[in-house]
Amino acid sequence: MRVVRLPAEDDFDAWRATARALAAADVPAGQVIWQIGEQTADLFGDDRAQLEAAAPFPVPRPFVELAQSVVAHADPERFGLLYSMLLRLRDEPRLIGDRADPLLRRLEDMARAVRRDMHKMRAFVRFREVAAADGPRFVAWFEPDHHIVRMNAGFFVRRFAAMRWSILTPDLSIHWDGETLSEGPGATKADAPQGDPVEAVWRTYYSSIFNPARLKIGAMLKEMPRRYWKNMPETALVPQLIAGAQAREANMVKASRTRMGGNSMAAWEALRDEADGCTRCHLFKCATQTVFGEGSVAAKLMLVGEQPGDQEDLAGKPFVGPAGQMLDRALGEAGVSRDAVYVTNAVKHFKFEQRGKRRIHSKPNASEIEACRWWIDQERMLIRPPVTVALGATAARSLLGKVVTISGARGKPIPLVDGGECWVTIHPSFLLRMPDKTKADEEYGRFVQDLRVAHARLGTLAAA
């Protein structure tokens, strides 16, 4: 019998290296005991040189991807089950496609459970601001079912790259200082803050957007079990909101018929007021103010630009400078009233380089786009536009969550996760930078046509 001690509960690389060596030595699965802890002795003793010289063997790529998820499962038998499957695949690689195989089905179920737990962590983590000597830090508490914290760390680094944050869990804590990710020991819920001033605004916002007509209690409890509720400020409101669902639904139907009125307006104002104090990335330090979206909350068409420019930063309104004037002109020629659309930007603060007395626009980077994406998500959740036009590649990246080219994405509807459509076109500032007037006029015509098609799409969707 061989006892294998892996360094950590989720150490896939250590399991893979050890499993390959064991398989090369033809060690049966029943003769291996997998444990977590420091390796006290050489597992293979005098066989080390022989094992290292053993020829490697291929395994199907789908098994490697499956094992990377299964290793994070909480079942203590996972390492042995994976090793058993590895031995079988060495002799019968096609087995990875046999969905009737009991062992493979069990491993796939474990992988799905891990992926669900990762999704829940991303959805239900709530950061609370705490004061520190070197500035604010955002701390969250989460209780995962499986060993997913390290696997999920990259998501939170990308999503909140400009924030300094910590996520505390019972077995492991991770910390991000804006540059470096570090780990710490597990914590208790008492170590995490219980609330901060922002939660009052958040509760007001959530209460305003709560839509009983869309609420399915059974599905809600399945996707958001009650044990997560205690960590989420908005869920304390759910019982009372459900209790008054019929009255709220009638009020929301009435409000939907009133431009910028009722609950929708209150929600938008709460969101805008919260954005006024945004410090999610470093851009707030030099910008004059947050430039939030503007327009009708009942709008069916949303336009998303890149970021405010110099004039927008000073005025506190989107698209009021030269690019905004170009946009107004194009909307008019496309038969679209600006009063009927909602305009906003992917990034809410002006990023610039100071050159003498002038502030020169500087393109937002990936972390800045991701940090500000939260606001776009909330605006879309509130307004729910059937059609959103991305003005430029930065806006498209914010809406789609990936890099796309204007030429590759232009002229076709791209489904969004909330059920709406995204249409991609150029940013009007691109027209202002074109030195060739003939080409600029041609590109302007295409821009007007893009706006016209996106607006016409509203009628098609409504008819459908």
XYZ file of C-alpha atoms in Angstrom:
464
model
C 0.000 0.000 0.000
C 1.325 3.452 -0.939
C 0.298 6.623 0.881
C 0.357 9.770 -1.271
C 0.318 13.169 0.426
C -0.610 16.091 -1.818
C 0.332 19.625 -0.712
C -3.169 21.114 -0.984
C -6.793 20.107 -1.436
C -6.945 21.585 -4.951
C -3.405 20.882 -6.211
C -4.079 19.509 -9.672
C -0.451 19.684 -10.826
C 0.758 17.611 -7.863
C -1.969 15.013 -8.420
C -1.201 14.793 -12.138
C 2.547 14.330 -11.654
C 2.044 11.702 -8.969
C -0.705 9.876 -10.851
C 1.418 9.655 -13.997
C 4.310 8.200 -12.015
C 2.059 5.667 -10.295
C 0.483 4.668 -13.611
C 3.924 4.274 -15.194
C 4.780 1.879 -12.362
C 1.492 -0.014 -12.914
C 0.411 0.606 -9.329
C -3.252 -0.495 -9.020
C -5.747 2.084 -7.861
C -6.693 -0.060 -4.865
C -3.141 0.134 -3.519
C -2.971 3.936 -3.266
C -4.207 6.035 -0.347
C -4.515 9.732 -1.172
C -4.093 12.256 1.643
C -3.432 15.973 2.084
C -0.327 17.136 3.947
C 3.438 17.457 3.765
C 5.343 14.666 2.068
C 7.378 13.011 4.842
C 9.297 10.586 2.664
C 9.984 9.779 -0.975
C 6.860 8.065 -2.204
C 8.726 5.883 -4.668
C 11.940 5.222 -2.756
C 14.469 3.298 -4.826
C 12.110 3.222 -7.812
C 12.510 6.993 -8.410
C 15.089 6.815 -11.213
C 13.213 4.025 -12.991
C 9.928 5.940 -12.802
C 11.423 9.173 -14.059
C 12.795 7.288 -17.059
C 9.432 5.696 -17.851
C 7.926 6.821 -21.128
C 4.996 9.223 -20.757
C 1.634 8.177 -22.144
C -1.062 10.348 -23.712
C -4.471 10.961 -22.184
C -7.486 12.564 -23.879
C -7.618 16.325 -23.457
C -11.232 16.202 -22.187
C -10.043 14.101 -19.246
C -7.439 16.690 -18.280
C -10.105 19.405 -18.315
C -12.462 17.166 -16.332
C -9.787 16.397 -13.739
C -8.949 20.080 -13.257
C -12.511 20.626 -12.032
C -12.926 17.373 -10.108
C -9.775 17.971 -8.061
C -11.532 20.964 -6.479
C -14.490 18.841 -5.300
C -14.925 18.243 -1.572
C -15.325 14.456 -1.906
C -12.239 12.834 -0.286
C -12.432 9.992 -2.836
C -11.904 12.309 -5.816
C -8.161 11.653 -6.244
C -8.638 7.889 -6.197
C -11.566 8.042 -8.598
C -9.572 10.167 -11.022
C -6.605 7.808 -10.792
C -8.860 4.825 -11.507
C -10.188 6.598 -14.590
C -6.654 7.497 -15.685
C -5.587 3.844 -15.598
C -8.578 2.818 -17.687
C -8.016 5.610 -20.226
C -4.388 4.601 -20.644
C -5.554 1.318 -22.141
C -8.866 2.504 -23.632
C -8.737 6.233 -24.583
C -12.148 6.143 -26.283
C -13.761 5.509 -22.933
C -13.807 9.276 -22.358
C -16.737 9.447 -24.798
C -18.820 6.744 -23.090
C -21.458 8.728 -21.187
C -22.989 5.459 -19.934
C -19.891 4.571 -17.929
C -20.769 4.902 -14.196
C -17.352 6.205 -13.131
C -17.241 8.808 -15.887
C -20.784 9.946 -15.029
C -19.819 10.324 -11.372
C -16.774 12.423 -12.256
C -18.806 14.616 -14.596
C -21.393 15.178 -11.864
C -18.604 16.246 -9.513
C -17.211 18.638 -12.136
C -20.658 20.197 -12.616
C -21.004 20.687 -8.867
C -17.660 22.495 -8.791
C -18.635 24.747 -11.691
C -21.949 25.590 -9.999
C -20.114 26.465 -6.800
C -17.735 28.715 -8.739
C -20.698 30.466 -10.340
C -22.375 30.982 -6.970
C -19.222 32.496 -5.530
C -19.055 34.957 -8.424
C -22.744 35.796 -8.092
C -23.137 35.994 -4.317
C -19.914 37.549 -3.028
C -20.664 41.014 -1.612
C -17.767 43.317 -0.821
C -18.053 45.745 2.088
C -15.781 48.727 2.439
C -13.525 49.009 5.492
C -11.206 51.864 6.417
C -7.476 51.171 6.499
C -4.410 53.298 7.174
C -3.370 53.128 3.510
C -6.854 53.692 2.089
C -10.134 51.783 1.681
C -10.199 47.999 1.317
C -13.187 45.882 0.320
C -13.776 42.669 2.235
C -16.194 39.822 1.522
C -17.170 36.607 3.304
C -18.100 33.424 1.423
C -18.642 29.785 2.406
C -17.932 27.540 -0.609
C -19.052 23.924 -0.818
C -15.865 22.904 -2.609
C -12.217 23.945 -2.878
C -12.811 26.629 -5.503
C -11.246 29.755 -3.991
C -7.900 29.531 -5.804
C -9.605 28.529 -9.053
C -11.889 31.561 -8.808
C -9.228 34.064 -7.778
C -8.388 35.030 -11.362
C -12.000 36.037 -12.040
C -12.045 38.460 -9.123
C -8.634 39.880 -10.042
C -9.882 40.634 -13.559
C -13.285 41.879 -12.431
C -12.037 44.112 -9.620
C -8.495 44.816 -10.786
C -8.469 48.413 -9.547
C -9.872 47.628 -6.081
C -7.941 46.436 -3.035
C -9.957 43.517 -1.728
C -9.994 40.391 0.402
C -12.265 37.349 0.221
C -12.434 35.411 3.474
C -13.559 31.773 3.590
C -13.352 29.121 6.321
C -10.354 27.303 4.792
C -8.499 29.957 2.812
C -8.418 33.722 2.303
C -7.190 35.577 -0.778
C -6.051 39.194 -0.917
C -5.461 41.585 -3.833
C -3.532 44.839 -3.370
C -3.941 46.093 -6.951
C -0.783 44.354 -8.156
C -0.218 41.101 -6.263
C -2.504 38.261 -5.242
C -1.661 36.602 -1.942
C -3.132 33.900 0.261
C -3.800 33.677 3.955
C -5.304 31.268 6.450
C -9.005 30.651 6.775
C -11.221 32.998 8.730
C -14.578 33.181 10.442
C -17.558 35.274 9.540
C -16.845 37.438 12.579
C -13.611 38.535 10.880
C -15.575 40.090 8.007
C -17.362 43.467 8.238
C -21.125 43.268 8.730
C -22.144 46.344 6.733
C -21.069 49.702 5.363
C -22.761 52.984 4.376
C -23.056 51.958 0.720
C -25.538 49.223 1.642
C -28.299 51.743 2.339
C -28.009 52.977 -1.247
C -27.784 49.410 -2.543
C -30.962 48.411 -0.688
C -32.804 51.398 -2.128
C -31.633 50.472 -5.608
C -32.526 46.781 -5.277
C -35.919 47.597 -3.820
C -36.593 49.859 -6.789
C -35.624 47.350 -9.480
C -37.301 44.365 -7.800
C -39.751 43.024 -10.385
C -42.357 40.604 -9.008
C -43.578 39.829 -12.515
C -40.192 38.248 -13.296
C -39.773 36.504 -9.949
C -40.086 32.709 -9.805
C -39.598 31.719 -6.187
C -38.761 28.068 -6.857
C -36.092 28.933 -9.405
C -34.785 31.679 -7.148
C -34.311 29.308 -4.204
C -32.650 26.741 -6.467
C -30.110 29.193 -7.849
C -29.717 31.278 -4.690
C -30.134 29.009 -1.637
C -31.136 30.729 1.572
C -27.755 30.060 3.190
C -26.255 32.719 0.914
C -28.855 35.314 1.841
C -27.222 36.334 5.109
C -24.180 37.609 3.208
C -26.197 39.721 0.748
C -27.727 43.019 1.892
C -30.483 43.017 -0.705
C -31.963 39.646 0.296
C -33.182 41.014 3.624
C -35.744 42.910 1.559
C -37.091 39.902 -0.328
C -39.815 38.726 2.124
C -41.421 42.152 2.392
C -41.098 42.728 -1.347
C -42.771 39.412 -2.117
C -45.500 40.208 0.397
C -46.354 43.371 -1.538
C -45.759 41.870 -4.973
C -49.212 42.463 -6.442
C -49.306 46.112 -5.442
C -45.748 46.650 -6.692
C -46.513 44.959 -9.997
C -49.476 47.281 -10.580
C -47.328 50.288 -9.693
C -44.554 49.198 -12.034
C -46.973 48.741 -14.932
C -48.173 52.272 -14.314
C -44.615 53.560 -13.974
C -43.539 51.893 -17.222
C -46.027 54.114 -19.033
C -44.551 57.272 -17.575
C -41.294 58.527 -19.037
C -38.546 58.675 -16.365
C -41.167 58.202 -13.666
C -42.096 56.124 -10.643
C -39.919 53.293 -9.368
C -37.696 53.321 -12.467
C -36.662 56.898 -11.869
C -36.012 56.271 -8.174
C -33.817 53.286 -9.040
C -31.882 55.234 -11.640
C -31.300 58.130 -9.229
C -30.063 55.741 -6.531
C -27.669 54.140 -9.009
C -26.412 57.507 -10.286
C -25.886 58.797 -6.738
C -23.867 55.702 -5.873
C -21.775 56.138 -9.010
C -20.931 59.706 -7.973
C -18.676 58.258 -5.284
C -17.182 55.489 -7.419
C -13.588 54.524 -6.567
C -13.532 51.171 -8.369
C -10.463 52.196 -10.341
C -7.797 54.879 -10.056
C -9.334 57.125 -12.741
C -11.504 58.948 -10.197
C -8.395 60.534 -8.681
C -7.743 62.850 -11.650
C -11.160 63.195 -13.273
C -13.399 66.106 -12.358
C -16.427 63.911 -11.681
C -18.267 60.738 -12.587
C -20.087 61.092 -15.912
C -23.094 58.813 -15.650
C -25.588 57.829 -18.351
C -28.426 60.084 -19.433
C -31.776 59.704 -21.144
C -35.083 57.964 -20.749
C -35.198 55.027 -18.366
C -38.001 53.694 -20.578
C -35.742 53.845 -23.666
C -35.761 50.846 -25.990
C -32.417 51.818 -27.530
C -29.203 52.273 -25.547
C -26.002 53.779 -26.968
C -22.729 52.961 -25.206
C -19.576 54.946 -25.940
C -16.013 54.606 -24.694
C -15.493 57.197 -21.959
C -16.208 60.884 -21.318
C -13.958 63.409 -23.038
C -12.641 66.721 -21.774
C -15.916 68.615 -22.211
C -18.012 65.758 -20.819
C -15.763 65.575 -17.760
C -16.314 69.269 -17.050
C -20.057 69.233 -17.798
C -20.819 65.926 -16.078
C -22.903 64.781 -19.074
C -22.147 62.214 -21.802
C -21.686 63.151 -25.463
C -21.755 66.949 -25.230
C -18.431 67.599 -26.991
C -17.528 67.352 -30.697
C -18.191 63.601 -30.792
C -21.575 64.192 -29.177
C -22.450 66.791 -31.789
C -21.476 64.317 -34.511
C -23.659 61.689 -32.850
C -26.641 64.068 -32.640
C -26.317 64.870 -36.324
C -26.131 61.175 -37.288
C -29.108 60.275 -35.080
C -31.143 63.008 -36.741
C -30.335 61.736 -40.223
C -31.147 58.194 -39.102
C -34.566 59.334 -37.915
C -33.807 58.716 -34.231
C -34.579 61.281 -31.541
C -31.859 61.547 -28.924
C -34.579 62.148 -26.329
C -35.828 58.617 -27.011
C -32.496 56.871 -26.377
C -30.303 56.311 -23.329
C -26.650 57.240 -23.800
C -23.805 56.215 -21.529
C -20.153 55.185 -21.580
C -18.259 51.983 -20.840
C -15.951 53.950 -18.506
C -17.412 56.689 -16.339
C -14.287 58.777 -15.623
C -12.137 60.751 -18.063
C -8.726 59.171 -18.684
C -6.190 61.585 -20.109
C -2.574 62.679 -20.425
C -1.690 66.234 -19.443
C 0.183 68.088 -22.187
C 0.742 71.644 -21.100
C -2.709 73.072 -20.464
C -4.446 70.452 -22.591
C -5.859 67.133 -21.435
C -5.407 64.564 -24.206
C -7.716 61.536 -24.313
C -6.068 58.232 -23.366
C -7.715 54.906 -24.180
C -8.962 52.879 -21.174
C -7.156 49.606 -20.511
C -8.685 46.197 -19.790
C -8.704 46.537 -15.994
C -10.376 49.943 -16.161
C -13.050 48.615 -18.508
C -13.672 45.634 -16.236
C -13.808 47.782 -13.094
C -16.462 50.000 -14.668
C -18.403 47.160 -16.257
C -20.402 46.823 -13.048
C -22.119 50.147 -13.757
C -23.030 49.154 -17.318
C -24.491 45.894 -16.036
C -26.640 47.792 -13.531
C -27.806 50.341 -16.115
C -28.823 47.542 -18.470
C -30.567 45.653 -15.673
C -32.579 48.747 -14.874
C -33.435 49.905 -18.400
C -33.547 46.508 -20.146
C -33.154 47.864 -23.698
C -33.988 45.354 -26.453
C -31.199 46.860 -28.594
C -27.867 48.296 -27.451
C -25.430 49.935 -29.861
C -21.741 49.692 -28.991
C -19.998 52.798 -30.287
C -16.456 51.560 -30.792
C -14.324 48.597 -29.724
C -14.070 49.634 -26.064
C -17.856 49.697 -25.692
C -18.124 46.347 -27.488
C -15.566 44.812 -25.151
C -17.488 46.067 -22.126
C -20.821 44.714 -23.360
C -19.576 41.402 -24.757
C -16.852 40.659 -22.220
C -14.255 40.006 -24.916
C -12.202 41.795 -27.538
C -13.881 42.129 -30.932
C -13.041 44.070 -34.077
C -15.445 46.593 -35.571
C -15.069 45.040 -39.018
C -15.794 41.551 -37.714
C -18.799 42.415 -35.527
C -20.415 45.223 -37.504
C -23.789 44.863 -39.189
C -25.200 41.866 -37.315
C -27.069 41.297 -34.044
C -25.030 39.763 -31.212
C -27.107 38.178 -28.414
C -26.454 39.447 -24.889
C -26.837 37.352 -21.754
C -29.829 39.394 -20.557
C -31.804 38.664 -23.724
C -31.110 41.903 -25.584
C -29.091 42.430 -28.741
C -25.834 44.275 -29.307
C -25.009 46.040 -32.576
C -21.459 47.248 -33.091
C -20.418 50.329 -35.018
C -17.730 52.996 -34.906
C -17.407 55.717 -32.292
C -18.280 59.153 -33.725
C -14.873 60.472 -32.637
C -13.350 58.156 -35.257
C -14.987 60.309 -37.942
C -13.431 63.442 -36.469
C -9.945 61.939 -36.738
C -10.177 60.922 -40.410
C -7.994 63.278 -42.509
C -9.468 62.267 -45.874
C -12.812 64.100 -46.232
C -14.099 61.791 -48.957
C -13.471 58.679 -46.872
C -14.841 60.425 -43.810
C -18.080 61.191 -45.652
C -18.359 57.571 -46.791
C -17.760 56.292 -43.263
C -20.269 58.780 -41.869
C -22.893 57.393 -44.264
C -22.204 53.879 -42.984
C -22.473 55.150 -39.409
C -25.884 56.700 -40.088
C -27.034 53.479 -41.733
C -25.864 51.444 -38.703
C -27.967 53.644 -36.414
C -30.935 53.414 -38.762
C -30.753 49.601 -38.892
C -30.426 49.299 -35.110
C -33.452 51.538 -34.610
C -35.474 49.613 -37.190
C -34.583 46.410 -35.364
C -36.772 47.570 -32.470
C -39.843 47.271 -34.675
C -38.831 43.803 -35.847
C -38.316 42.568 -32.294
C -41.588 44.095 -31.121
C -43.477 42.387 -33.946
C -41.832 39.070 -33.129
